[in-house]
Amino acid sequence: MQIKKIILYNNDGRTRELEFEIGKVNIITGESKTGKTAIIDIVNYCLSSDECKISDGVIRDTVEWFGVLYQLETEQLFVARQNPNKLGQSSTNNLYFSNADVIQIPSLDQLQTNSDINTLKDFLTRKMGISEHTNKPDSGTRDPLAVNFKHSRFYCFQPQDLIDQRDFLFYNQADNYTAQSMKDTLPYFLGAIHEDAVRVEREISTLKREQNRLIKTLKENVRLKDEGSSKIMNLVDEAKELNLISVDRVVENVNQALDVLNEVIKLDFEADVQEGENENLKKLIEEKNVLSKDLAKVKDEIRAVESFINETDNYSEEANQQKARLESIGLYEETEAAHNACPLCNSALDTSIPAISAINNSLNELTENLRTTTIESPRLNQYTTALEEQRDKIKEFMDVKQASIKAIYKEQEEASRLRNVNLRRGKAIGRISLFLESFEVVEEDNDLSTRIEYLESQINQLEAQIGVEDREERMKSILNTINTQMTSWGGKLDLEYADAPLRFDPKKLTIFIDRHTRTVPLSQAGSGANWVAFHLLVHFALHKHFVKANRPVPRFLILDQPSQAYYPPSKDAELQGILVSESTDETAVRQMYEFIFEVTNSLAPHFQVIVTDHAKLNNPEFKEAIREEWRNQIKLIPLDWITQQ
């Protein structure tokens, strides 16, 4: 993968295109603040980056869509992503991409979202030929990492704030997660891991899962066997307690215990028999309730009759007293004058007294009533006696019913007790059965260790094919080649340690200088010129290996301001970027570009370099490589786009 074009779209459909040549050095030289630094961010944004790092300001104010045309081995890929500012977002997952042998750059109105960054990432992973390799850390301190296209981009960008850094060599290495991803995936991209390792590792994982399962089973069997002797006797004791076996049964060893327990589980035994509702009990309770109501009714009648008899007796007593008084009046004869004169003193009365006949009438009525009462009294007594007899019979019936009910309740309590015992027996038989099944597995599965050993030998054979030792040997061989290349190139650059062996450490992602007496890490090498040189050496050495070994890494490297250690912007303002003197700094810049051209040309057409810089060398090779010069109001964003805002 190399870069053919960068295309910017403004909101009225106009485009700004930057064209690059495949397999060559491409240079954009120019003043500060012209947009050179944005090149890396635009390319990365259109390579499925999760975030948009393109600087805010003029570029984001004027550009509607960012697009890049990539040249693959036999086809082209166009990717465009919308300016997130136009969406009111910090970034966007949506994008447009097309893939064909030759692509006609689409117009703005043709840019309609048709995919997202995850789909593009998967597409690029397949197109680049990245195998389905997953790095699985031995320590288990972090999750396995599946290699994909995004891990290959770390070696393609050297922004201005990184290229002269002494603490970090690679793009986004300052992020701990990204740095770890580089350490995990770089052996794959270097080719230290066989391409068929994916298949073999998958097979190893399957065998290890089976082996772990068998080891777990073996440990459980050993535990059951150790616990079995004591547990089996406990089960025998429990069976005796529940009368599942005779308490007199002698059990002296494990074999006898197994025989006894096997007899227990063969018992035709139902642990818990569910019974229906006792209809007889229900009927007795209902009959008792009816009798209770009848008894209450009879008692009420008895109380009513007894109350009536008491009232009648009281009436008879009072009536007899009244009759006696009226009969005493019969001693005097009744006369006409008797009505208006006192019968004792014969004096006149204001109110006439009742006639003697009326008193006699009253006496006759009392006499009749007393006679009737005297006649009814025996009948009431007979009725009361009958009611009392009925009451006593009802009580007898109720006592019979209550006795029957109590008997049934007693039977139910006994049945409940028996059910509890049966339930315990059922549970005990279940435990005995489960134990015997487990014990049987332990006794029968004696070849577990043999199967585990066989799986171990298979795993060892497969691991030998992609073994750690072989992988480390291949890694050492590859690193030796890279280190030798860096060391041989050291003399071509302005490097303080040009004569010392250089060593790249992929586990620490840094370079070491092996001096005679001590090893110096990059962070202690000193001076921006050294740091830039080391960055160039390791990246060009890695890319040379990627090309020669045909590894699935993009075939381009973008360098932003590589001459900044020698050529500050102040010189650019004075001299329009042209190096005219033969000072040490100018010589170092010439050596650096000569090195870039030499390596790139040696790898042509399989490697492309894009450089954005202030410097402008006055030699034919450099001039021929200039694609655009951004000075005198010429910038990444056309002036008429800016004035239109």
XYZ file of C-alpha atoms in Angstrom:
645
model
C 0.000 0.000 0.000
C 1.315 3.424 -1.059
C -0.282 6.868 -1.377
C -1.347 8.091 -4.836
C -3.330 11.223 -3.965
C -4.742 13.280 -1.137
C -8.019 15.011 -2.039
C -9.766 17.736 -0.047
C -13.366 18.788 -0.797
C -14.870 22.137 0.148
C -18.571 22.715 0.656
C -19.246 23.929 -2.907
C -17.686 20.841 -4.518
C -14.265 22.190 -5.431
C -11.288 19.916 -4.711
C -7.652 20.342 -3.743
C -5.482 17.422 -4.897
C -1.948 16.513 -3.838
C -0.328 13.930 -6.116
C 2.515 11.626 -5.128
C 4.675 9.218 -7.099
C 4.752 5.550 -6.223
C 8.069 3.992 -5.095
C 9.884 7.329 -4.813
C 10.752 10.129 -2.424
C 8.047 12.823 -2.490
C 8.812 16.166 -0.905
C 6.548 19.050 0.104
C 8.714 21.967 1.170
C 7.422 25.221 2.511
C 6.977 27.792 5.210
C 5.530 27.272 8.671
C 1.756 27.254 9.140
C 1.013 26.122 5.603
C -0.542 22.763 6.505
C 2.417 20.401 6.146
C 1.854 18.761 9.540
C -1.756 17.905 8.599
C -0.614 15.419 5.920
C 0.049 12.632 8.441
C -3.220 13.293 10.267
C -5.273 13.244 7.042
C -3.715 9.985 5.848
C -4.168 8.350 9.252
C -7.768 9.601 9.504
C -8.497 7.916 6.180
C -6.889 4.675 7.357
C -9.718 3.950 9.862
C -8.316 5.953 12.778
C -10.724 6.080 15.719
C -10.182 9.804 16.187
C -9.610 12.814 13.978
C -6.342 14.520 14.929
C -6.431 17.050 12.082
C -5.799 20.430 13.685
C -8.746 22.714 14.167
C -8.688 26.081 12.431
C -8.466 26.893 8.726
C -8.419 23.276 7.536
C -11.464 22.164 9.485
C -13.246 25.435 8.745
C -12.958 25.014 4.977
C -12.839 21.283 4.205
C -16.051 19.262 3.931
C -14.535 15.813 3.224
C -10.982 14.396 3.420
C -10.020 11.718 0.896
C -6.971 9.577 0.090
C -6.361 7.396 -2.959
C -4.199 4.395 -2.022
C -2.316 2.284 -4.524
C -2.348 -1.417 -3.683
C -0.326 -4.043 -5.534
C -2.736 -4.482 -8.449
C -5.655 -2.218 -7.566
C -6.614 1.048 -5.969
C -8.562 2.002 -2.851
C -10.258 5.348 -2.266
C -11.286 6.297 1.277
C -13.070 9.525 2.249
C -14.266 10.680 5.657
C -16.359 13.694 6.466
C -14.993 16.589 8.485
C -16.440 15.882 11.974
C -16.815 19.632 12.600
C -19.493 19.726 9.927
C -21.383 17.112 11.931
C -20.888 18.850 15.250
C -18.737 15.931 16.452
C -15.138 15.325 17.471
C -14.934 12.340 15.106
C -17.170 10.050 13.049
C -17.200 6.314 12.449
C -18.897 6.617 9.066
C -16.997 6.847 5.790
C -17.066 6.279 2.052
C -14.748 3.856 0.286
C -14.464 2.149 -3.069
C -12.089 -0.478 -4.445
C -11.272 -1.129 -8.119
C -8.390 -1.639 -10.521
C -8.494 2.063 -11.405
C -10.629 4.559 -9.492
C -12.091 7.779 -10.854
C -12.065 10.305 -8.012
C -15.721 10.876 -7.032
C -17.288 14.333 -6.851
C -18.633 15.793 -3.613
C -22.233 14.863 -4.386
C -21.119 11.269 -4.911
C -19.653 11.000 -1.428
C -22.395 9.189 0.451
C -21.594 7.189 3.562
C -21.408 3.505 2.643
C -19.347 1.950 5.439
C -17.680 2.486 8.817
C -14.168 2.336 10.266
C -14.524 -1.220 11.604
C -15.566 -2.558 8.205
C -12.697 -0.690 6.551
C -10.270 -2.016 9.159
C -11.369 -5.599 8.461
C -11.164 -4.975 4.699
C -7.613 -3.615 4.961
C -6.581 -6.494 7.236
C -7.633 -8.967 4.551
C -6.245 -6.917 1.632
C -2.850 -6.599 3.297
C -2.754 -10.357 3.833
C -2.601 -10.168 7.632
C -3.242 -13.653 9.019
C -5.717 -14.361 11.794
C -2.962 -14.395 14.381
C -3.693 -13.818 18.070
C -0.912 -13.021 20.478
C -1.491 -14.910 23.735
C 0.664 -13.693 26.625
C 2.128 -16.552 28.660
C 1.715 -14.717 31.948
C -2.016 -14.215 31.522
C -1.680 -10.662 32.834
C -3.503 -9.218 29.811
C -6.032 -10.327 27.237
C -5.002 -12.036 23.982
C -4.546 -9.573 21.112
C -5.692 -10.304 17.568
C -3.385 -8.709 14.992
C -5.106 -6.407 12.492
C -4.301 -3.604 10.087
C -4.207 -0.807 12.668
C -1.123 -2.418 14.266
C 0.809 -2.016 11.016
C 0.405 1.781 10.889
C 2.718 2.448 13.843
C 5.777 2.223 11.559
C 4.500 4.594 8.854
C 4.298 7.997 10.564
C 6.913 10.285 12.079
C 5.183 13.543 13.069
C 7.155 16.693 13.866
C 6.786 16.235 17.627
C 8.029 12.616 17.466
C 10.879 12.536 14.968
C 13.352 14.185 17.375
C 11.964 12.500 20.525
C 14.412 10.632 22.724
C 11.873 8.687 24.800
C 9.748 7.236 22.003
C 10.528 5.889 18.535
C 7.135 5.010 17.088
C 3.807 6.631 16.355
C 1.518 6.756 19.426
C 4.090 4.852 21.494
C 3.509 7.302 24.373
C 0.178 5.558 24.936
C 0.840 2.536 27.161
C -1.816 0.369 25.510
C -0.456 1.168 22.035
C 3.104 0.475 23.169
C 2.084 -2.929 24.498
C 0.247 -3.641 21.232
C 3.484 -2.938 19.350
C 5.453 -5.310 21.572
C 2.831 -8.027 21.088
C 2.426 -7.690 17.314
C 5.889 -6.687 16.048
C 7.189 -10.316 16.047
C 4.355 -11.179 13.667
C 5.023 -8.235 11.338
C 8.744 -9.036 11.321
C 7.976 -12.631 10.295
C 9.257 -14.367 13.420
C 5.937 -16.214 13.588
C 5.089 -18.711 10.844
C 2.006 -17.933 8.785
C 0.571 -21.384 9.547
C 0.956 -20.649 13.257
C -2.696 -19.603 13.328
C -3.885 -23.096 12.422
C -1.389 -24.781 14.728
C -2.174 -22.470 17.651
C -5.886 -23.131 17.218
C -5.200 -26.873 17.338
C -2.994 -26.422 20.402
C -5.733 -24.463 22.146
C -8.233 -27.270 21.486
C -5.864 -29.910 22.853
C -5.059 -27.814 25.906
C -8.729 -27.344 26.694
C -9.228 -31.119 26.554
C -6.114 -31.686 28.625
C -7.230 -29.182 31.285
C -10.628 -30.879 31.439
C -9.026 -34.279 31.994
C -6.633 -32.893 34.609
C -9.559 -31.379 36.464
C -11.414 -34.704 36.305
C -8.335 -36.572 37.539
C -7.933 -34.221 40.506
C -11.605 -34.620 41.363
C -11.309 -38.393 41.142
C -8.317 -38.380 43.451
C -10.249 -36.229 45.905
C -13.258 -38.560 45.750
C -11.031 -41.555 46.285
C -9.370 -39.974 49.300
C -12.694 -39.007 50.801
C -14.457 -42.198 49.729
C -13.324 -44.516 52.523
C -14.646 -42.364 55.342
C -17.730 -41.236 53.476
C -18.809 -44.741 52.523
C -18.907 -45.810 56.198
C -20.896 -42.698 57.083
C -23.468 -43.655 54.466
C -23.717 -47.164 55.904
C -24.363 -45.747 59.398
C -27.050 -43.443 58.015
C -28.735 -46.357 56.226
C -28.818 -48.292 59.496
C -30.303 -45.345 61.368
C -33.159 -45.128 58.850
C -33.726 -48.905 58.920
C -32.750 -49.247 55.284
C -30.501 -52.065 56.420
C -30.476 -54.048 59.614
C -28.609 -52.471 62.498
C -27.083 -55.898 63.108
C -25.541 -56.020 59.634
C -21.759 -56.293 60.000
C -19.736 -54.045 57.663
C -15.989 -54.273 58.217
C -14.388 -52.893 55.022
C -15.004 -50.797 51.925
C -15.926 -53.746 49.723
C -18.584 -54.921 52.175
C -19.854 -51.350 52.432
C -20.169 -51.124 48.649
C -22.158 -54.380 48.584
C -24.505 -53.106 51.293
C -25.042 -49.722 49.643
C -25.717 -51.341 46.276
C -28.437 -53.384 47.986
C -29.921 -50.195 49.434
C -30.289 -48.405 46.101
C -32.074 -51.462 44.678
C -34.827 -51.280 47.303
C -38.282 -50.826 45.820
C -38.949 -47.746 47.856
C -41.064 -44.694 47.298
C -39.653 -41.835 49.309
C -42.726 -39.672 49.610
C -46.225 -40.925 48.828
C -48.617 -38.065 48.357
C -52.065 -38.751 49.902
C -55.388 -37.286 48.908
C -57.695 -35.402 51.230
C -59.300 -37.507 54.016
C -62.964 -37.438 52.935
C -64.130 -39.201 56.108
C -62.572 -36.522 58.290
C -64.188 -33.844 56.231
C -67.611 -35.566 56.545
C -67.262 -35.998 60.321
C -66.362 -32.352 60.802
C -69.332 -31.273 58.732
C -71.694 -33.569 60.700
C -70.291 -32.265 63.966
C -70.906 -28.705 62.834
C -74.537 -29.580 61.979
C -75.006 -31.184 65.413
C -73.443 -28.160 67.049
C -75.982 -25.932 65.352
C -78.882 -28.284 66.360
C -77.638 -28.302 69.952
C -77.549 -24.537 70.046
C -81.111 -24.402 68.699
C -82.437 -26.869 71.338
C -80.701 -25.003 74.127
C -82.357 -21.793 72.980
C -85.802 -23.485 73.077
C -85.159 -24.869 76.564
C -84.202 -21.441 77.835
C -87.379 -19.965 76.286
C -89.698 -22.538 77.861
C -88.059 -22.244 81.270
C -88.420 -18.507 81.106
C -92.138 -18.867 80.221
C -92.742 -21.270 83.131
C -91.106 -18.865 85.577
C -93.302 -16.020 84.357
C -96.455 -18.241 84.632
C -95.634 -19.204 88.233
C -95.221 -15.568 89.147
C -98.553 -14.718 87.518
C -100.396 -17.536 89.373
C -99.046 -16.386 92.689
C -100.126 -12.814 92.099
C -103.513 -13.864 90.728
C -104.251 -16.040 93.776
C -103.474 -13.119 96.048
C -105.810 -10.873 94.060
C -108.561 -13.516 94.101
C -108.353 -13.807 97.837
C -108.834 -10.065 98.179
C -111.859 -10.043 95.835
C -113.480 -12.971 97.578
C -113.291 -11.118 100.835
C -115.514 -8.422 99.309
C -118.300 -10.940 98.882
C -119.169 -10.537 102.684
C -121.357 -7.444 101.860
C -124.647 -7.334 99.951
C -124.826 -5.129 96.966
C -127.459 -2.288 97.020
C -128.315 0.626 94.800
C -127.067 3.091 97.373
C -123.881 1.244 97.712
C -122.543 2.857 94.603
C -122.575 6.466 96.079
C -122.013 5.760 99.804
C -119.102 4.410 101.741
C -119.852 0.778 102.607
C -118.280 1.231 106.073
C -119.649 4.532 107.299
C -122.437 5.060 104.791
C -121.304 8.587 104.072
C -121.743 10.061 100.558
C -118.849 9.724 98.054
C -117.852 12.230 95.351
C -117.076 9.331 92.981
C -119.183 6.293 92.768
C -117.516 2.929 93.556
C -117.604 -0.069 91.192
C -120.543 -2.214 91.353
C -120.262 -5.504 93.210
C -121.088 -7.296 89.953
C -118.054 -5.840 88.308
C -115.856 -7.058 91.139
C -117.428 -10.433 90.864
C -116.760 -10.458 87.105
C -113.099 -9.744 87.766
C -113.001 -12.500 90.333
C -114.527 -14.948 87.863
C -111.944 -14.013 85.172
C -109.087 -14.547 87.613
C -110.516 -17.861 88.653
C -110.707 -18.980 84.984
C -107.189 -17.824 84.235
C -105.852 -19.649 87.299
C -107.598 -22.797 86.201
C -106.122 -22.550 82.676
C -102.638 -21.933 84.064
C -102.959 -24.896 86.358
C -103.975 -27.111 83.429
C -101.001 -25.911 81.111
C -98.229 -26.235 83.685
C -97.838 -30.031 83.381
C -97.724 -29.791 79.573
C -94.896 -27.218 79.729
C -92.937 -29.423 82.045
C -93.345 -32.363 79.671
C -92.127 -30.226 76.700
C -89.109 -29.090 78.672
C -88.253 -32.675 79.546
C -88.492 -33.664 75.859
C -86.171 -30.824 74.859
C -83.652 -31.801 77.510
C -83.681 -35.385 76.270
C -83.106 -34.151 72.700
C -80.227 -32.007 73.942
C -78.596 -34.926 75.700
C -78.856 -37.114 72.570
C -77.250 -34.406 70.438
C -74.391 -34.163 72.926
C -73.923 -37.904 72.782
C -73.788 -37.791 68.974
C -71.290 -34.915 69.124
C -69.084 -36.807 71.546
C -69.048 -39.751 69.161
C -68.125 -37.502 66.228
C -65.395 -35.735 68.224
C -63.897 -39.060 69.266
C -63.793 -40.139 65.610
C -62.193 -36.851 64.579
C -59.519 -37.153 67.265
C -58.765 -40.678 66.145
C -58.293 -39.531 62.552
C -56.029 -36.643 63.647
C -53.935 -39.090 65.589
C -53.661 -41.318 62.543
C -52.608 -38.340 60.428
C -49.885 -37.361 62.885
C -48.504 -40.859 62.736
C -48.705 -40.835 58.944
C -46.856 -37.495 58.845
C -44.126 -38.901 61.052
C -43.806 -41.870 58.739
C -43.670 -39.596 55.692
C -40.811 -37.628 57.264
C -38.925 -40.827 57.860
C -39.606 -41.927 54.301
C -38.446 -38.588 52.988
C -35.167 -38.921 54.878
C -34.817 -42.431 53.514
C -35.383 -41.199 49.975
C -32.765 -38.476 50.350
C -30.295 -40.940 51.824
C -30.819 -43.353 48.935
C -30.232 -40.443 46.499
C -26.933 -39.551 48.187
C -25.869 -43.185 48.225
C -26.689 -43.558 44.519
C -24.744 -40.398 43.596
C -21.765 -41.488 45.649
C -21.707 -44.939 44.077
C -21.844 -43.421 40.561
C -18.891 -41.120 41.355
C -16.996 -43.938 43.020
C -17.604 -46.148 40.008
C -16.133 -43.479 37.697
C -13.072 -43.219 39.920
C -12.607 -46.976 39.884
C -13.187 -47.431 36.169
C -11.396 -44.349 34.680
C -7.865 -45.496 35.373
C -6.471 -44.406 31.989
C -6.907 -40.665 32.645
C -3.205 -40.185 33.338
C -2.321 -42.019 30.131
C -4.652 -39.816 28.077
C -3.263 -36.663 29.716
C 0.299 -37.735 28.920
C -0.678 -38.461 25.314
C -2.221 -34.993 24.915
C 0.905 -33.459 26.444
C 3.095 -35.139 23.848
C 0.813 -33.928 21.024
C 0.892 -30.380 22.384
C 4.677 -30.470 22.673
C 5.021 -31.653 19.072
C 2.773 -28.861 17.771
C 4.454 -26.224 19.926
C 7.775 -27.368 18.522
C 6.514 -26.350 15.075
C 5.881 -22.811 16.284
C 7.892 -23.185 19.458
C 8.972 -20.281 21.562
C 12.591 -21.293 21.159
C 12.340 -21.370 17.351
C 10.416 -18.131 17.380
C 13.049 -16.500 19.552
C 15.803 -17.790 17.277
C 14.058 -16.391 14.225
C 13.488 -13.130 16.081
C 17.172 -12.951 16.990
C 18.168 -13.597 13.391
C 15.838 -10.888 12.092
C 17.000 -8.393 14.727
C 20.627 -9.157 13.978
C 20.006 -8.253 10.348
C 18.199 -5.049 11.317
C 20.856 -4.084 13.859
C 23.662 -4.756 11.395
C 21.887 -2.624 8.805
C 21.417 0.277 11.246
C 25.048 0.087 12.297
C 26.295 0.109 8.684
C 24.066 3.086 7.871
C 25.191 5.016 10.942
C 28.196 6.446 9.132
C 25.934 7.988 6.480
C 24.238 10.285 9.012
C 25.342 12.938 11.440
C 25.489 10.413 14.291
C 27.729 10.817 17.318
C 28.070 7.061 17.772
C 28.703 6.175 14.140
C 31.343 3.568 14.962
C 29.405 1.795 17.773
C 27.090 -1.177 17.176
C 23.423 -0.217 17.338
C 20.795 -2.529 18.769
C 17.023 -2.275 18.559
C 15.153 -3.829 21.517
C 11.554 -4.755 20.484
C 10.574 -5.448 24.100
C 11.520 -1.960 25.203
C 10.880 -0.285 21.827
C 14.093 1.679 21.920
C 17.631 1.659 20.554
C 20.807 0.936 22.502
C 24.352 1.932 21.561
C 26.767 -0.784 22.627
C 29.953 1.072 23.446
C 33.184 -0.585 24.598
C 32.565 0.012 28.278
C 28.816 0.428 28.600
C 25.488 0.428 26.787
C 23.817 3.773 26.113
C 20.029 3.893 25.595
C 18.459 6.316 23.121
C 17.153 8.492 25.953
C 20.731 9.204 27.024
C 22.235 9.635 23.572
C 21.974 13.427 23.668
C 21.212 16.090 20.999
C 18.260 16.381 18.646
C 20.477 15.438 15.676
C 21.232 12.049 17.226
C 17.571 11.424 18.043
C 16.453 12.211 14.470
C 19.166 9.939 13.105
C 18.126 7.034 15.309
C 14.476 7.475 14.295
C 15.438 7.378 10.627
C 17.754 4.396 11.038
C 15.268 2.150 12.816
C 12.347 3.030 10.525
C 14.279 2.571 7.291
C 15.828 -0.657 8.588
C 12.401 -2.007 9.573
C 10.856 -1.037 6.233
C 13.718 -2.600 4.311
C 13.032 -5.836 6.173
C 9.254 -5.498 5.608
C 9.867 -5.136 1.867
C 12.485 -7.892 1.553
C 10.471 -10.354 3.682
C 7.190 -9.332 1.987
C 5.547 -8.563 5.302
C 1.974 -7.109 5.476
C 2.896 -3.513 6.380
C 2.036 -0.400 4.304
C 4.925 0.481 1.975
C 5.185 4.156 2.859
C 6.815 6.327 5.496
C 5.811 9.965 6.097
C 8.431 12.188 7.745
C 7.440 15.618 9.060
C 10.201 18.204 9.534
C 13.197 15.809 9.706
C 15.619 18.757 9.311
C 14.219 20.735 12.248
C 17.202 19.861 14.467
C 19.454 21.639 11.969
C 17.145 24.008 10.152
C 14.812 26.054 12.385
C 11.947 28.113 10.877
C 13.963 31.343 11.274
C 16.314 30.221 8.501
C 13.322 29.345 6.359
C 12.025 32.910 6.618
C 15.383 34.357 5.637
C 16.458 32.036 2.834
C 13.193 30.592 1.444
C 14.402 27.158 2.565
C 17.410 27.014 0.285
C 20.635 25.710 1.859
C 23.451 27.825 0.481
C 26.313 27.471 2.947
C 28.501 24.500 3.671
C 28.208 24.689 7.488
C 28.122 21.565 9.624
C 24.316 21.749 9.956
C 23.738 22.174 6.235
C 26.079 19.267 5.551
C 24.165 17.105 8.017
C 20.864 17.941 6.282
C 22.381 17.031 2.873
C 23.652 13.725 4.307
C 20.232 12.956 5.780
C 18.436 13.491 2.450
C 21.095 11.568 0.567
C 20.466 8.666 2.946
C 16.675 8.903 2.438
C 17.064 8.896 -1.347
C 19.600 6.081 -1.338
C 17.499 3.670 0.743
C 14.236 4.534 -1.009
C 15.747 4.073 -4.450
C 17.245 0.732 -3.399
C 13.773 -0.508 -2.495
C 11.968 0.980 -5.516
C 9.236 0.558 -6.547
C 8.147 -1.162 -3.341
C 8.705 1.676 -0.904
C 7.552 5.281 -0.849
C 8.679 8.197 1.339
C 6.768 11.447 1.764
C 8.647 14.285 3.437
C 7.222 17.629 4.564
C 9.979 20.043 5.516
C 11.160 23.638 5.658
C 14.479 22.821 3.993
C 15.053 22.968 0.245
C 18.261 21.479 -1.102
C 19.748 22.990 -4.213
C 20.472 19.733 -6.045
C 18.711 17.965 -8.957
C 17.555 14.887 -7.006
C 15.906 16.966 -4.304
C 14.318 19.351 -6.772
C 12.971 16.482 -8.846
C 11.340 14.985 -5.742
C 9.474 18.213 -4.846
C 5.776 17.727 -5.503
C 4.701 21.117 -4.173
C 6.375 24.137 -2.643
C 4.222 26.020 -0.152
C 5.561 29.541 -0.098
C 4.332 32.943 -1.209
C 0.698 32.291 -0.140
C 0.608 28.783 -1.569
C -0.644 26.413 1.123
C -2.531 23.205 1.614
C -5.813 25.152 1.667
C -6.274 27.472 -1.365
C -6.604 31.153 -0.491
C -9.965 31.489 -2.239
C -11.357 28.799 0.068
C -10.306 30.893 3.041
C -11.605 34.233 1.706
C -14.897 32.565 0.858
C -15.540 31.799 4.525
